[in-house]
C-alpha positions as a printed NumPy array, in Angstrom:
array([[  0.   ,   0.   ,   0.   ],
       [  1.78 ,   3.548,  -0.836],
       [  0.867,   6.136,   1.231],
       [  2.635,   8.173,  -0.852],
       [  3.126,   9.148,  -4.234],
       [  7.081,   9.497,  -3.302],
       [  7.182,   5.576,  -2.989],
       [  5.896,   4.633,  -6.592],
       [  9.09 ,   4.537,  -8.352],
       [  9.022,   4.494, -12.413],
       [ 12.233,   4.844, -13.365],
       [ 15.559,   4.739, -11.4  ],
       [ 19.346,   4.949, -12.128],
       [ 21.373,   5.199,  -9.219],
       [ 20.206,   8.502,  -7.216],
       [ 18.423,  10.041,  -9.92 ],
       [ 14.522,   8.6  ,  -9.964],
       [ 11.609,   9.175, -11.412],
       [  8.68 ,   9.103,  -9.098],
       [  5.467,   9.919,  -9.577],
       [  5.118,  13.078,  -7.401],
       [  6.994,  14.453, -10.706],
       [  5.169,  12.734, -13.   ],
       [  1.598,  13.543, -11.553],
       [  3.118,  16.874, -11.153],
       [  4.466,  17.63 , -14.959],
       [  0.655,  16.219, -16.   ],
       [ -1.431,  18.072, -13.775],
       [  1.009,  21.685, -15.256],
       [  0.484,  20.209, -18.758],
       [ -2.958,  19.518, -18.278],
       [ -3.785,  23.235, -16.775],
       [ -1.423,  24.636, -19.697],
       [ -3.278,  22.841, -22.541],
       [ -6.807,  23.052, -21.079],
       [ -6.334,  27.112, -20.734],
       [ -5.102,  27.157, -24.699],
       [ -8.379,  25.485, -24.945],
       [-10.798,  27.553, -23.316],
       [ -9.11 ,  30.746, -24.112],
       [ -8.381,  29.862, -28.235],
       [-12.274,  31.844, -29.446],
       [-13.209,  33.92 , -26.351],
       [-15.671,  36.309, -27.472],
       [-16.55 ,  39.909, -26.611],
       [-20.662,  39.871, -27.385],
       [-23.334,  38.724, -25.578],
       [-23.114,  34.748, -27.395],
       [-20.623,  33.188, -25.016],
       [-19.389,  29.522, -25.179],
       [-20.288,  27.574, -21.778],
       [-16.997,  27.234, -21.546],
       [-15.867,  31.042, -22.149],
       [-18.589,  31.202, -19.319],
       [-17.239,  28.845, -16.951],
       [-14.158,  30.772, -17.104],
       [-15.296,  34.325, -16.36 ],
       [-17.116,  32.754, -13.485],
       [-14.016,  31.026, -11.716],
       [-11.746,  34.395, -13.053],
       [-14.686,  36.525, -11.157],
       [-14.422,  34.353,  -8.356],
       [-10.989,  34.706,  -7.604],
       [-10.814,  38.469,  -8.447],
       [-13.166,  39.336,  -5.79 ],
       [-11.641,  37.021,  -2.804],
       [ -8.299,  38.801,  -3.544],
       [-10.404,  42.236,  -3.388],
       [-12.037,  41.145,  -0.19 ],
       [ -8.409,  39.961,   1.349],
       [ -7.367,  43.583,   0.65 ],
       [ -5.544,  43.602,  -2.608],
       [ -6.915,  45.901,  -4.636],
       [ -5.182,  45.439,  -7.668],
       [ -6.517,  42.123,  -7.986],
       [ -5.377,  41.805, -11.788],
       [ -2.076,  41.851, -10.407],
       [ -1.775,  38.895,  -8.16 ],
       [ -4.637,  36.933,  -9.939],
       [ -2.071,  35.298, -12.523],
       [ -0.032,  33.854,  -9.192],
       [ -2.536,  33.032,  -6.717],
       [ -5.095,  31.916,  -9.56 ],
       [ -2.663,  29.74 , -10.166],
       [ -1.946,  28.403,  -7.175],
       [ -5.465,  27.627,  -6.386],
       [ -6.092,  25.837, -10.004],
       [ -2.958,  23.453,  -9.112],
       [ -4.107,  22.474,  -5.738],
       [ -7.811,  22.183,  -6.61 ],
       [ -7.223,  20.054,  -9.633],
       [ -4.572,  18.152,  -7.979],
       [ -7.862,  17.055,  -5.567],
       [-10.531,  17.192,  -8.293],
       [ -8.006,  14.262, -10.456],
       [ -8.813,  11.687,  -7.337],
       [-11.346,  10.135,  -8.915],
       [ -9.247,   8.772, -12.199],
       [ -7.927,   5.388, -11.106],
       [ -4.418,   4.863, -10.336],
       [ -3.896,   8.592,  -9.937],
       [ -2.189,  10.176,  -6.837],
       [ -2.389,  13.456,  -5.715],
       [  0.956,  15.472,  -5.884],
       [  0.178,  17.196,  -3.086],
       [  0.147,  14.15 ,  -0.781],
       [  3.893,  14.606,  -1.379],
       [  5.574,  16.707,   1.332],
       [  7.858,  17.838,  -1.832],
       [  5.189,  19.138,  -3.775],
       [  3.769,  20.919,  -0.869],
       [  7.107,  22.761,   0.082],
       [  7.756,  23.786,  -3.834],
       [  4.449,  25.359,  -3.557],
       [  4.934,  27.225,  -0.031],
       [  8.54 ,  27.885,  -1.625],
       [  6.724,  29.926,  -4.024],
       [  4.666,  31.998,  -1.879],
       [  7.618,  32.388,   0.318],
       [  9.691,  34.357,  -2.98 ],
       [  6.5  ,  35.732,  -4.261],
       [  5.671,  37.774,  -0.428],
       [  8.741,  39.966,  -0.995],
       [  8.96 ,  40.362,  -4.522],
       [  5.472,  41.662,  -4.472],
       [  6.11 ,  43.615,  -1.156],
       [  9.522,  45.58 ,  -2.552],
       [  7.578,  45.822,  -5.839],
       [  5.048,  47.678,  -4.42 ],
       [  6.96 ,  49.71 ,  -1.421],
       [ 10.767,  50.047,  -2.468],
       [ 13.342,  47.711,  -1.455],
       [ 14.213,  50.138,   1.534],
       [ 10.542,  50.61 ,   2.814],
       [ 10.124,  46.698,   2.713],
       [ 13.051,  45.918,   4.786],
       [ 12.351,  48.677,   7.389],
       [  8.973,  46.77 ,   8.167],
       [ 11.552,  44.208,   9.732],
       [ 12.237,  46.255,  12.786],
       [  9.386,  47.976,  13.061],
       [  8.167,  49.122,  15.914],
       [ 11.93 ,  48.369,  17.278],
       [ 15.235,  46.895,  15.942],
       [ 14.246,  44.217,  18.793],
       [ 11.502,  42.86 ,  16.33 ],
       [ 13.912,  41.516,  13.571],
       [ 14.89 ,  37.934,  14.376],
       [ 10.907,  37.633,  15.197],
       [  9.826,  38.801,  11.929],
       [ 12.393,  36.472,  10.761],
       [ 11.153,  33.203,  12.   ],
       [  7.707,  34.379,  11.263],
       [  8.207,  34.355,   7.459],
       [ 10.307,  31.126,   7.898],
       [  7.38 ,  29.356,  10.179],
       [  4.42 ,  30.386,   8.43 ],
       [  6.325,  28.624,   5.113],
       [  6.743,  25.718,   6.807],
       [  2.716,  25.791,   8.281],
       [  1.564,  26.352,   4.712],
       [  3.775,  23.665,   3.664],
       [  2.946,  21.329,   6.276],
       [ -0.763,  21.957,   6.505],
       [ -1.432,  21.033,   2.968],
       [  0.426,  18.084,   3.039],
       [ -1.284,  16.91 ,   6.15 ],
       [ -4.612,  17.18 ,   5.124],
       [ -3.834,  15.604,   1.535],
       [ -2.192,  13.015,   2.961],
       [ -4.78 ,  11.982,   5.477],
       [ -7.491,  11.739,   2.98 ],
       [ -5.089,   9.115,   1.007],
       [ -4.123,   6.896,   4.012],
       [ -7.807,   6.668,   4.811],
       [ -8.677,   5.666,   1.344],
       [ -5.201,   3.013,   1.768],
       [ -6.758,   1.921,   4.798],
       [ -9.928,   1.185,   3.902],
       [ -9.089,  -0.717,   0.651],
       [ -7.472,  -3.016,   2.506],
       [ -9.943,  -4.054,   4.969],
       [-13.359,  -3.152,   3.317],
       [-15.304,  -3.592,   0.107],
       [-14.176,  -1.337,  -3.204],
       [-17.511,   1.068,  -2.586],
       [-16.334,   2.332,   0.556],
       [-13.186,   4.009,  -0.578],
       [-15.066,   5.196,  -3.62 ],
       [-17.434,   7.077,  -1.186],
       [-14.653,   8.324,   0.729],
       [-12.569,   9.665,  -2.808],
       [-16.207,  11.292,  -3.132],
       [-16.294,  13.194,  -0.033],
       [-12.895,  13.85 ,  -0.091],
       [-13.434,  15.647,  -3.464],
       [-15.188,  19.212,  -1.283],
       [-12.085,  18.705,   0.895],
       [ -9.704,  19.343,  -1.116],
       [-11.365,  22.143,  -2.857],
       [-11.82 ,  23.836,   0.559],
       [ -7.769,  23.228,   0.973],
       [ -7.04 ,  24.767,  -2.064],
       [ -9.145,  27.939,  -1.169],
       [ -7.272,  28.034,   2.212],
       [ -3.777,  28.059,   0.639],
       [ -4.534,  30.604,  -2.026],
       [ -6.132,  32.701,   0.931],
       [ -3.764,  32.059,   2.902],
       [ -0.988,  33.115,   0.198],
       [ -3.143,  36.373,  -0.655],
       [ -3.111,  37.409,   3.099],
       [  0.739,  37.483,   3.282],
       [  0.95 ,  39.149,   0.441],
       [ -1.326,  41.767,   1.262],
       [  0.276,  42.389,   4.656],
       [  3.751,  42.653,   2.621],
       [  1.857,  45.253,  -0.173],
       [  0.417,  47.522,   2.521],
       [  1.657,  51.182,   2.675],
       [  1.467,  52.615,   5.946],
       [ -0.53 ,  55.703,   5.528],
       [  0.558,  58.427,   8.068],
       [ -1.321,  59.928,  10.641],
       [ -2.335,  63.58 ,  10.166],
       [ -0.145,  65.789,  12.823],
       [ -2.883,  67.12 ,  15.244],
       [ -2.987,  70.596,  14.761],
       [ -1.776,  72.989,  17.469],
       [ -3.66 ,  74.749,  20.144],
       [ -3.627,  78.632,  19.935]])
């Protein structure tokens, strides 16, 4: 029983292997690359609209207004990453159901590339939008003492992000594992079912998750009007 998609092994010579956490991986990116070429090939700007041109502006709409309501007002700007993000994790889960398949994101790997990504993308979108100088002062603000805390924040909350999605992917497979061997076929296919709104909700909670930090990196402190003096 594999737990893991880490332990199925298709190819192997000497330290270099092929597993499928990178196969699964390279499919699921081809598979949101080719389907997007797809749906985007005859969009169209009048009021006849493909279900599939609809479907689109739907989840695009979506996503635009949870990155308005996390506080990112330029939602264009962050949709391409965290739209992204949330695609990859919720197909990842949605792909369950094909036999054979593993999640990628059962794979502690996969999971730290992915909080890897948010962890480069907090700064480059926080000195993009304050100045390299402005960004690095909100190290030590309110005092110099609040540096190494800072610090270990943006290293821990990486590693929660990372963690946390694994955890919960993971959980749902050794259940299904479990259950295959010690029950009929139709209970594991009714847990892959429910497990299905799970990992949708996980996905929403790491792209949320992702647009928070980001936002708290973006904000400009506004500063306080000087109260005017007494005559």
């Amino acid at each position: 029983m594999r737990l893991s998609p880490d332990e199925w092994i298709f190819w192997q010579h000497g330290f270099l292997k092929l597993n499928a956490t990178i196969v699964f991986t390279w499919g699921l990116m081809l598979l949101l690359t080719a389907g997007s070429k797809v749906i985007t090939r005859k969009l169209s700007t009048g009021l006849e609209r493909s279900r599939w041109q609809n479907l689109l502006e739907i989840v695009v709409t979506g996503i635009e207004s949870q990155i308005k309501e996390v506080g990112l007002s330029q939602s264009q700007k962050y949709l391409g990453f965290l739209g992204t993000l949330f695609l990859f994790v919720a197909t990842a889960s949605l792909c369950t159901v094909i036999p054979g398949y593993q999640p990628p994101t059962a794979s502690l790997s996969t999971t730290t590339a992915l909080a890897l990504c948010v962890f480069v993308a907090v700064p480059f979108f926080g000195i993009e939008e304050q100045g390299l100088g402005n960004y690095l002062k909100s190290y030590v603000k309110p005092t110099f003492i609040m540096l190494p805390f800072n610090i270990i924040s943006e290293l821990s909350r990486t590693l929660a992000l990372a963690v946390r999605l694994f955890g919960n992917m993971m959980s749902g497979a050794m259940i299904i594992g479990i259950l295959l061997t010690i029950t009929p076929l139709i209970f594991p296919v009714i847990m892959t079912s429910l497990g299905l709104p799970t990992g949708m909700v996980q996905a929403y909670i790491f792209s949320i998750l992702a647009a928070v930090y980001i936002a708290a990196a973006t904000r400009v402190r506004e500063l306080k009007p000087e109260p005017e003096a007494i005559h």
